[in-house]
């Protein structure tokens, strides 16, 4: 993902491989006899090309962390496996290894000159606003992404070689016109439907459940209310924020920073400035004399054939004027004054037409913020030294509690946290390090030292220990009664809504007009027009809209509402088929892409059958945490 961030889509063909990874899963994972032990370090191999367990685990954890950030909560390894993330990543790496192996067999190569040219021409390696490659900026990007130039160049070379294979397969795929037209008609067909929305309110209130009813529901769904495994975790987070409080910043330090950065604490003075550039100082002086004699600046400009667009710099701050001499003069003049200035590009007649004073916050108003910022900045500089001190103490055998006490750091203890980062009360626990710490803590035994977690974007380090394990268990009815009541109410409400919708549908199918059916139920009839396949509209979700397209014109149906547990009873009142001369460019492009993917998929499958794919299922399970014992 780091390389993808650097390239920012520079490799369009590689993206096509990612689109077929899910399909590849069925090809690779459906062959049971390739799952056998291979060695101590390779999680999979394609021919002679091996995928190391370390490389797979790094990519797996990186993807898991990114998904957790996007989701706003930690995703556990169990959840990731349920989503199929582990298999998708492995198959992505197998697809890449397949191309690498085939490229090696075909003796494909890319010259150093081509790689250098591609990197130099990539606009992502130019500073903002620059028009050419900047080696220093390129090195800065590599360092910020923990890459060396050698590693990145090797990766780009590998990508370019894969491109040679892919471009020879997928380019120029022609799609039959009859297929394009059929798909276009399918995608662009629209429908109009009358509908009645059945909500829990329409279904009527539920009778309060007795303990006997709830207990029966509990016994039938006991596994749903099972208490998960909890772990007691000690966490030592070393971040700029945690270190900032120990940093000392005096008022004098804050005052000095305030004076150095005055622009941060207010708006600068701005002036409306006009200028006329002369090729000779004598002409400028002559114009200045005319103004002193009564002529206006506008008269001088008009006499030289200049418009306001040619002379006005606008309302600008001093820093916005490129020539320092003109800037100094313009901001030293009173409003309305005219002055001759020897500028960088010639002699300039400067006119100030308006002065807008600047505003600045007083030091006392921003002192606390300045002190906090300085503490944080100093803490960032002290972070690595403190990290080394923690590691030295751990190497000597100290526990995290002892390390924290000796170095004056804060140790956080979470008495009971489940794999998803929640307490027994269901509240989210703000565990530093998030998913990385939780997954590691649930893979470790009490008393076993764990790996340090490095936070992204140089955010610091986290050390953690698993102190105790509370095994998963069945809750008693009394413990789970509140949750049972909620679940029972949800289930019964859904049943009531479903029954109400079914009754209305049956009446409509029996011949009663939908408007009359709705009136008898005291529900309004609404209209949804221009409905299209796969597109949410009104109460119809993108999934439930398919129900509308499964019914003929004049037919009735029921669909899930966009909001659970709503149901929608509908009648298809009109079907509109697109004309033969419709625009099919979108359908053509999509079909072409899909056919290209099919070709690539078949090619990869054929190569893998020829050279062989092996997966070490035991090492794979260990790399994703599935093989860990608690």
PDB file of C-alpha atoms in Angstrom, residues 32-254:
ATOM      1  CA  UNK A  32      -7.497 -28.614  -1.436  1.00  0.00           C
ATOM      2  CA  UNK A  33      -4.503 -30.744  -2.315  1.00  0.00           C
ATOM      3  CA  UNK A  34      -2.130 -27.775  -2.594  1.00  0.00           C
ATOM      4  CA  UNK A  35      -2.447 -27.116   1.129  1.00  0.00           C
ATOM      5  CA  UNK A  36       0.490 -28.911   2.573  1.00  0.00           C
ATOM      6  CA  UNK A  37       3.643 -28.077   4.470  1.00  0.00           C
ATOM      7  CA  UNK A  38       6.441 -26.508   2.419  1.00  0.00           C
ATOM      8  CA  UNK A  39       9.062 -25.054   4.684  1.00  0.00           C
ATOM      9  CA  UNK A  40       9.712 -22.909   7.681  1.00  0.00           C
ATOM     10  CA  UNK A  41       9.503 -19.448   6.117  1.00  0.00           C
ATOM     11  CA  UNK A  42       7.358 -19.536   2.956  1.00  0.00           C
ATOM     12  CA  UNK A  43       3.605 -19.166   3.345  1.00  0.00           C
ATOM     13  CA  UNK A  44       3.104 -19.908  -0.365  1.00  0.00           C
ATOM     14  CA  UNK A  45       5.077 -20.487  -3.546  1.00  0.00           C
ATOM     15  CA  UNK A  46       4.421 -20.239  -7.277  1.00  0.00           C
ATOM     16  CA  UNK A  47       6.959 -22.344  -9.106  1.00  0.00           C
ATOM     17  CA  UNK A  48      10.301 -21.247  -7.698  1.00  0.00           C
ATOM     18  CA  UNK A  49       8.963 -17.873  -6.463  1.00  0.00           C
ATOM     19  CA  UNK A  50       8.231 -17.913  -2.733  1.00  0.00           C
ATOM     20  CA  UNK A  51       6.076 -15.615  -0.604  1.00  0.00           C
ATOM     21  CA  UNK A  52       7.655 -15.354   2.830  1.00  0.00           C
ATOM     22  CA  UNK A  53       5.538 -15.415   5.954  1.00  0.00           C
ATOM     23  CA  UNK A  54       7.121 -12.132   7.062  1.00  0.00           C
ATOM     24  CA  UNK A  55       6.212 -10.382   3.813  1.00  0.00           C
ATOM     25  CA  UNK A  56       2.649 -11.718   3.952  1.00  0.00           C
ATOM     26  CA  UNK A  57       2.187 -10.757   7.597  1.00  0.00           C
ATOM     27  CA  UNK A  58       3.502  -7.218   7.002  1.00  0.00           C
ATOM     28  CA  UNK A  59       1.042  -6.667   4.170  1.00  0.00           C
ATOM     29  CA  UNK A  60      -1.783  -8.317   6.122  1.00  0.00           C
ATOM     30  CA  UNK A  61      -1.262  -6.149   9.226  1.00  0.00           C
ATOM     31  CA  UNK A  62      -0.894  -3.019   7.101  1.00  0.00           C
ATOM     32  CA  UNK A  63      -4.232  -3.692   5.377  1.00  0.00           C
ATOM     33  CA  UNK A  64      -5.883  -4.555   8.703  1.00  0.00           C
ATOM     34  CA  UNK A  65      -4.684  -1.306  10.253  1.00  0.00           C
ATOM     35  CA  UNK A  66      -5.900   0.770   7.317  1.00  0.00           C
ATOM     36  CA  UNK A  67      -9.339  -0.846   7.362  1.00  0.00           C
ATOM     37  CA  UNK A  68      -9.572  -0.262  11.126  1.00  0.00           C
ATOM     38  CA  UNK A  69      -8.802   3.432  10.644  1.00  0.00           C
ATOM     39  CA  UNK A  70     -11.441   3.781   7.932  1.00  0.00           C
ATOM     40  CA  UNK A  71     -13.998   1.929  10.047  1.00  0.00           C
ATOM     41  CA  UNK A  72     -13.207   4.059  13.102  1.00  0.00           C
ATOM     42  CA  UNK A  73     -12.828   0.981  15.297  1.00  0.00           C
ATOM     43  CA  UNK A  74     -10.383  -1.908  15.607  1.00  0.00           C
ATOM     44  CA  UNK A  75     -11.026  -4.881  13.318  1.00  0.00           C
ATOM     45  CA  UNK A  76      -9.982  -8.106  15.005  1.00  0.00           C
ATOM     46  CA  UNK A  77      -8.153 -10.917  13.189  1.00  0.00           C
ATOM     47  CA  UNK A  78     -11.261 -13.099  13.585  1.00  0.00           C
ATOM     48  CA  UNK A  79     -13.390 -10.451  11.887  1.00  0.00           C
ATOM     49  CA  UNK A  80     -10.789 -10.005   9.150  1.00  0.00           C
ATOM     50  CA  UNK A  81     -10.814 -13.746   8.459  1.00  0.00           C
ATOM     51  CA  UNK A  82     -14.613 -13.715   8.405  1.00  0.00           C
ATOM     52  CA  UNK A  83     -14.456 -10.945   5.776  1.00  0.00           C
ATOM     53  CA  UNK A  84     -11.949 -13.008   3.801  1.00  0.00           C
ATOM     54  CA  UNK A  85      -9.240 -10.337   4.093  1.00  0.00           C
ATOM     55  CA  UNK A  86      -6.485 -12.894   4.746  1.00  0.00           C
ATOM     56  CA  UNK A  87      -7.383 -14.926   1.641  1.00  0.00           C
ATOM     57  CA  UNK A  88      -7.720 -11.811  -0.540  1.00  0.00           C
ATOM     58  CA  UNK A  89      -4.270 -10.557   0.428  1.00  0.00           C
ATOM     59  CA  UNK A  90      -2.630 -13.944  -0.047  1.00  0.00           C
ATOM     60  CA  UNK A  91      -4.243 -14.357  -3.460  1.00  0.00           C
ATOM     61  CA  UNK A  92      -3.173 -10.856  -4.431  1.00  0.00           C
ATOM     62  CA  UNK A  93       0.409 -11.809  -3.569  1.00  0.00           C
ATOM     63  CA  UNK A  94       0.045 -15.149  -5.392  1.00  0.00           C
ATOM     64  CA  UNK A  95      -1.183 -13.310  -8.517  1.00  0.00           C
ATOM     65  CA  UNK A  96       1.838 -11.007  -8.363  1.00  0.00           C
ATOM     66  CA  UNK A  97       4.176 -13.959  -7.800  1.00  0.00           C
ATOM     67  CA  UNK A  98       2.601 -15.768 -10.777  1.00  0.00           C
ATOM     68  CA  UNK A  99       3.367 -12.835 -13.058  1.00  0.00           C
ATOM     69  CA  UNK A 100       6.904 -12.562 -11.664  1.00  0.00           C
ATOM     70  CA  UNK A 101       7.538 -16.269 -12.260  1.00  0.00           C
ATOM     71  CA  UNK A 102       6.166 -16.138 -15.811  1.00  0.00           C
ATOM     72  CA  UNK A 103       8.157 -12.997 -16.586  1.00  0.00           C
ATOM     73  CA  UNK A 104      11.285 -14.779 -15.391  1.00  0.00           C
ATOM     74  CA  UNK A 105      10.501 -17.800 -17.606  1.00  0.00           C
ATOM     75  CA  UNK A 106      10.002 -15.487 -20.602  1.00  0.00           C
ATOM     76  CA  UNK A 107      13.202 -13.558 -19.770  1.00  0.00           C
ATOM     77  CA  UNK A 108      11.351 -10.237 -19.710  1.00  0.00           C
ATOM     78  CA  UNK A 109      13.286  -7.248 -18.395  1.00  0.00           C
ATOM     79  CA  UNK A 110      13.159  -3.472 -18.149  1.00  0.00           C
ATOM     80  CA  UNK A 111      16.212  -1.271 -18.598  1.00  0.00           C
ATOM     81  CA  UNK A 112      17.551   1.081 -15.929  1.00  0.00           C
ATOM     82  CA  UNK A 113      16.992   3.964 -18.346  1.00  0.00           C
ATOM     83  CA  UNK A 114      13.271   3.219 -18.679  1.00  0.00           C
ATOM     84  CA  UNK A 115      12.749   3.003 -14.907  1.00  0.00           C
ATOM     85  CA  UNK A 116      14.668   6.233 -14.363  1.00  0.00           C
ATOM     86  CA  UNK A 117      12.638   7.960 -17.088  1.00  0.00           C
ATOM     87  CA  UNK A 118       9.293   6.797 -15.630  1.00  0.00           C
ATOM     88  CA  UNK A 119      10.236   7.999 -12.145  1.00  0.00           C
ATOM     89  CA  UNK A 120      11.491  11.340 -13.458  1.00  0.00           C
ATOM     90  CA  UNK A 121       8.297  11.870 -15.500  1.00  0.00           C
ATOM     91  CA  UNK A 122       5.956  10.975 -12.633  1.00  0.00           C
ATOM     92  CA  UNK A 123       4.358  14.265 -11.426  1.00  0.00           C
ATOM     93  CA  UNK A 124       3.922  12.805  -7.933  1.00  0.00           C
ATOM     94  CA  UNK A 125       7.669  13.181  -7.411  1.00  0.00           C
ATOM     95  CA  UNK A 126       7.617  16.935  -8.013  1.00  0.00           C
ATOM     96  CA  UNK A 127       7.169  19.530  -5.340  1.00  0.00           C
ATOM     97  CA  UNK A 128       3.775  21.296  -5.363  1.00  0.00           C
ATOM     98  CA  UNK A 129       3.807  23.755  -8.255  1.00  0.00           C
ATOM     99  CA  UNK A 130       7.064  22.410  -9.726  1.00  0.00           C
ATOM    100  CA  UNK A 131       7.296  21.284 -13.337  1.00  0.00           C
ATOM    101  CA  UNK A 132      10.282  18.950 -13.125  1.00  0.00           C
ATOM    102  CA  UNK A 133      11.537  16.011 -11.080  1.00  0.00           C
ATOM    103  CA  UNK A 134      13.117  16.963  -7.736  1.00  0.00           C
ATOM    104  CA  UNK A 135      15.648  14.371  -6.436  1.00  0.00           C
ATOM    105  CA  UNK A 136      15.605  15.854  -2.925  1.00  0.00           C
ATOM    106  CA  UNK A 137      11.810  15.752  -2.757  1.00  0.00           C
ATOM    107  CA  UNK A 138      11.869  12.179  -4.096  1.00  0.00           C
ATOM    108  CA  UNK A 139      14.259  11.125  -1.316  1.00  0.00           C
ATOM    109  CA  UNK A 140      12.073  12.899   1.231  1.00  0.00           C
ATOM    110  CA  UNK A 141       9.014  10.935   0.075  1.00  0.00           C
ATOM    111  CA  UNK A 142      10.921   7.667   0.306  1.00  0.00           C
ATOM    112  CA  UNK A 143      12.124   8.407   3.834  1.00  0.00           C
ATOM    113  CA  UNK A 144       8.645   9.382   5.015  1.00  0.00           C
ATOM    114  CA  UNK A 145       7.381   6.003   3.784  1.00  0.00           C
ATOM    115  CA  UNK A 146      10.276   4.006   5.288  1.00  0.00           C
ATOM    116  CA  UNK A 147      11.673   3.092   1.873  1.00  0.00           C
ATOM    117  CA  UNK A 148      15.119   3.113   0.374  1.00  0.00           C
ATOM    118  CA  UNK A 149      15.738   4.119  -3.215  1.00  0.00           C
ATOM    119  CA  UNK A 150      16.969   0.626  -4.035  1.00  0.00           C
ATOM    120  CA  UNK A 151      13.804  -1.016  -2.693  1.00  0.00           C
ATOM    121  CA  UNK A 152      11.509   1.379  -4.499  1.00  0.00           C
ATOM    122  CA  UNK A 153      13.350   1.104  -7.813  1.00  0.00           C
ATOM    123  CA  UNK A 154      13.285  -2.695  -7.525  1.00  0.00           C
ATOM    124  CA  UNK A 155       9.525  -2.572  -6.915  1.00  0.00           C
ATOM    125  CA  UNK A 156       8.995  -0.252  -9.901  1.00  0.00           C
ATOM    126  CA  UNK A 157      11.061  -2.563 -12.089  1.00  0.00           C
ATOM    127  CA  UNK A 158       8.935  -5.509 -10.956  1.00  0.00           C
ATOM    128  CA  UNK A 159       5.747  -3.577 -11.730  1.00  0.00           C
ATOM    129  CA  UNK A 160       6.982  -2.565 -15.175  1.00  0.00           C
ATOM    130  CA  UNK A 161       7.842  -6.164 -16.070  1.00  0.00           C
ATOM    131  CA  UNK A 162       4.358  -7.281 -14.997  1.00  0.00           C
ATOM    132  CA  UNK A 163       2.900  -4.534 -17.180  1.00  0.00           C
ATOM    133  CA  UNK A 164       4.587  -6.031 -20.209  1.00  0.00           C
ATOM    134  CA  UNK A 165       2.719  -9.270 -19.633  1.00  0.00           C
ATOM    135  CA  UNK A 166      -0.610  -7.652 -18.851  1.00  0.00           C
ATOM    136  CA  UNK A 167      -0.595  -5.224 -21.775  1.00  0.00           C
ATOM    137  CA  UNK A 168       0.040  -8.069 -24.178  1.00  0.00           C
ATOM    138  CA  UNK A 169      -3.156  -9.771 -22.994  1.00  0.00           C
ATOM    139  CA  UNK A 170      -5.852  -7.228 -22.220  1.00  0.00           C
ATOM    140  CA  UNK A 171      -5.325  -4.427 -24.720  1.00  0.00           C
ATOM    141  CA  UNK A 172      -7.698  -4.004 -27.627  1.00  0.00           C
ATOM    142  CA  UNK A 173     -10.504  -6.329 -26.506  1.00  0.00           C
ATOM    143  CA  UNK A 174     -13.507  -5.887 -28.831  1.00  0.00           C
ATOM    144  CA  UNK A 175     -17.035  -6.281 -27.402  1.00  0.00           C
ATOM    145  CA  UNK A 176     -19.832  -7.557 -29.717  1.00  0.00           C
ATOM    146  CA  UNK A 177     -22.329  -4.791 -30.487  1.00  0.00           C
ATOM    147  CA  UNK A 178     -25.329  -7.036 -29.789  1.00  0.00           C
ATOM    148  CA  UNK A 179     -23.999  -7.657 -26.269  1.00  0.00           C
ATOM    149  CA  UNK A 180     -23.434  -3.944 -25.694  1.00  0.00           C
ATOM    150  CA  UNK A 181     -27.004  -3.139 -26.742  1.00  0.00           C
ATOM    151  CA  UNK A 182     -28.502  -5.902 -24.586  1.00  0.00           C
ATOM    152  CA  UNK A 183     -26.584  -4.772 -21.507  1.00  0.00           C
ATOM    153  CA  UNK A 184     -27.463  -1.142 -22.249  1.00  0.00           C
ATOM    154  CA  UNK A 185     -31.180  -1.956 -22.372  1.00  0.00           C
ATOM    155  CA  UNK A 186     -30.896  -3.934 -19.134  1.00  0.00           C
ATOM    156  CA  UNK A 187     -29.041  -1.197 -17.272  1.00  0.00           C
ATOM    157  CA  UNK A 188     -31.089   1.752 -18.567  1.00  0.00           C
ATOM    158  CA  UNK A 189     -34.588   0.324 -18.188  1.00  0.00           C
ATOM    159  CA  UNK A 190     -36.660   2.392 -15.725  1.00  0.00           C
ATOM    160  CA  UNK A 191     -39.842   1.628 -13.812  1.00  0.00           C
ATOM    161  CA  UNK A 192     -42.552   3.456 -11.925  1.00  0.00           C
ATOM    162  CA  UNK A 193     -44.143   1.907  -8.854  1.00  0.00           C
ATOM    163  CA  UNK A 194     -46.907   2.787  -6.431  1.00  0.00           C
ATOM    164  CA  UNK A 195     -46.090   1.626  -2.934  1.00  0.00           C
ATOM    165  CA  UNK A 196     -47.186   1.439   0.682  1.00  0.00           C
ATOM    166  CA  UNK A 197     -44.561   1.592   3.406  1.00  0.00           C
ATOM    167  CA  UNK A 198     -45.189  -0.749   6.357  1.00  0.00           C
ATOM    168  CA  UNK A 199     -43.342   0.359   9.512  1.00  0.00           C
ATOM    169  CA  UNK A 200     -43.408  -0.978  13.103  1.00  0.00           C
ATOM    170  CA  UNK A 201     -45.948   1.736  13.898  1.00  0.00           C
ATOM    171  CA  UNK A 202     -48.215   0.421  11.132  1.00  0.00           C
ATOM    172  CA  UNK A 203     -47.898  -3.112  12.491  1.00  0.00           C
ATOM    173  CA  UNK A 204     -49.138  -2.026  15.918  1.00  0.00           C
ATOM    174  CA  UNK A 205     -47.656  -2.271  19.441  1.00  0.00           C
ATOM    175  CA  UNK A 206     -46.363  -5.549  20.887  1.00  0.00           C
ATOM    176  CA  UNK A 207     -47.632  -7.059  24.091  1.00  0.00           C
ATOM    177  CA  UNK A 208     -45.070  -6.955  26.909  1.00  0.00           C
ATOM    178  CA  UNK A 209     -43.238 -10.305  27.098  1.00  0.00           C
ATOM    179  CA  UNK A 210     -43.405 -12.459  30.217  1.00  0.00           C
ATOM    180  CA  UNK A 211     -40.312 -13.937  31.837  1.00  0.00           C
ATOM    181  CA  UNK A 212     -41.360 -17.324  30.520  1.00  0.00           C
ATOM    182  CA  UNK A 213     -41.444 -16.004  26.939  1.00  0.00           C
ATOM    183  CA  UNK A 214     -38.062 -14.344  27.356  1.00  0.00           C
ATOM    184  CA  UNK A 215     -36.541 -17.428  28.945  1.00  0.00           C
ATOM    185  CA  UNK A 216     -37.781 -19.582  26.058  1.00  0.00           C
ATOM    186  CA  UNK A 217     -36.202 -17.149  23.584  1.00  0.00           C
ATOM    187  CA  UNK A 218     -32.990 -17.131  25.628  1.00  0.00           C
ATOM    188  CA  UNK A 219     -32.775 -20.932  25.663  1.00  0.00           C
ATOM    189  CA  UNK A 220     -33.264 -21.067  21.878  1.00  0.00           C
ATOM    190  CA  UNK A 221     -30.575 -18.426  21.222  1.00  0.00           C
ATOM    191  CA  UNK A 222     -28.209 -18.970  24.132  1.00  0.00           C
ATOM    192  CA  UNK A 223     -25.104 -18.774  21.974  1.00  0.00           C
ATOM    193  CA  UNK A 224     -26.087 -15.212  20.958  1.00  0.00           C
ATOM    194  CA  UNK A 225     -25.827 -14.056  24.567  1.00  0.00           C
ATOM    195  CA  UNK A 226     -22.586 -15.855  25.362  1.00  0.00           C
ATOM    196  CA  UNK A 227     -19.975 -13.733  27.149  1.00  0.00           C
ATOM    197  CA  UNK A 228     -16.867 -13.464  24.937  1.00  0.00           C
ATOM    198  CA  UNK A 229     -13.322 -14.003  26.084  1.00  0.00           C
ATOM    199  CA  UNK A 230     -11.906 -11.008  27.929  1.00  0.00           C
ATOM    200  CA  UNK A 231      -8.328 -10.109  28.628  1.00  0.00           C
ATOM    201  CA  UNK A 232      -6.680  -7.859  31.168  1.00  0.00           C
ATOM    202  CA  UNK A 233      -4.112  -5.748  29.326  1.00  0.00           C
ATOM    203  CA  UNK A 234      -1.428  -3.356  30.531  1.00  0.00           C
ATOM    204  CA  UNK A 235      -0.466  -0.721  27.974  1.00  0.00           C
ATOM    205  CA  UNK A 236       2.409   1.754  28.010  1.00  0.00           C
ATOM    206  CA  UNK A 237       1.899   4.386  25.312  1.00  0.00           C
ATOM    207  CA  UNK A 238       4.814   6.643  24.453  1.00  0.00           C
ATOM    208  CA  UNK A 239       3.569   9.504  22.292  1.00  0.00           C
ATOM    209  CA  UNK A 240       4.356  13.216  21.994  1.00  0.00           C
ATOM    210  CA  UNK A 241       1.150  13.927  23.904  1.00  0.00           C
ATOM    211  CA  UNK A 242       2.078  11.663  26.837  1.00  0.00           C
ATOM    212  CA  UNK A 243       5.570  13.175  27.028  1.00  0.00           C
ATOM    213  CA  UNK A 244       4.511  16.809  26.597  1.00  0.00           C
ATOM    214  CA  UNK A 245       3.347  17.274  30.188  1.00  0.00           C
ATOM    215  CA  UNK A 246       6.885  16.620  31.474  1.00  0.00           C
ATOM    216  CA  UNK A 247       8.458  19.268  29.229  1.00  0.00           C
ATOM    217  CA  UNK A 248       9.217  22.652  30.809  1.00  0.00           C
ATOM    218  CA  UNK A 249       8.450  25.812  28.836  1.00  0.00           C
ATOM    219  CA  UNK A 250       8.948  29.231  30.443  1.00  0.00           C
ATOM    220  CA  UNK A 251       7.018  32.398  29.713  1.00  0.00           C
ATOM    221  CA  UNK A 252      10.200  33.755  28.136  1.00  0.00           C
ATOM    222  CA  UNK A 253      10.319  30.786  25.752  1.00  0.00           C
ATOM    223  CA  UNK A 254       6.706  31.395  24.806  1.00  0.00           C
TER     224      UNK A 254
END
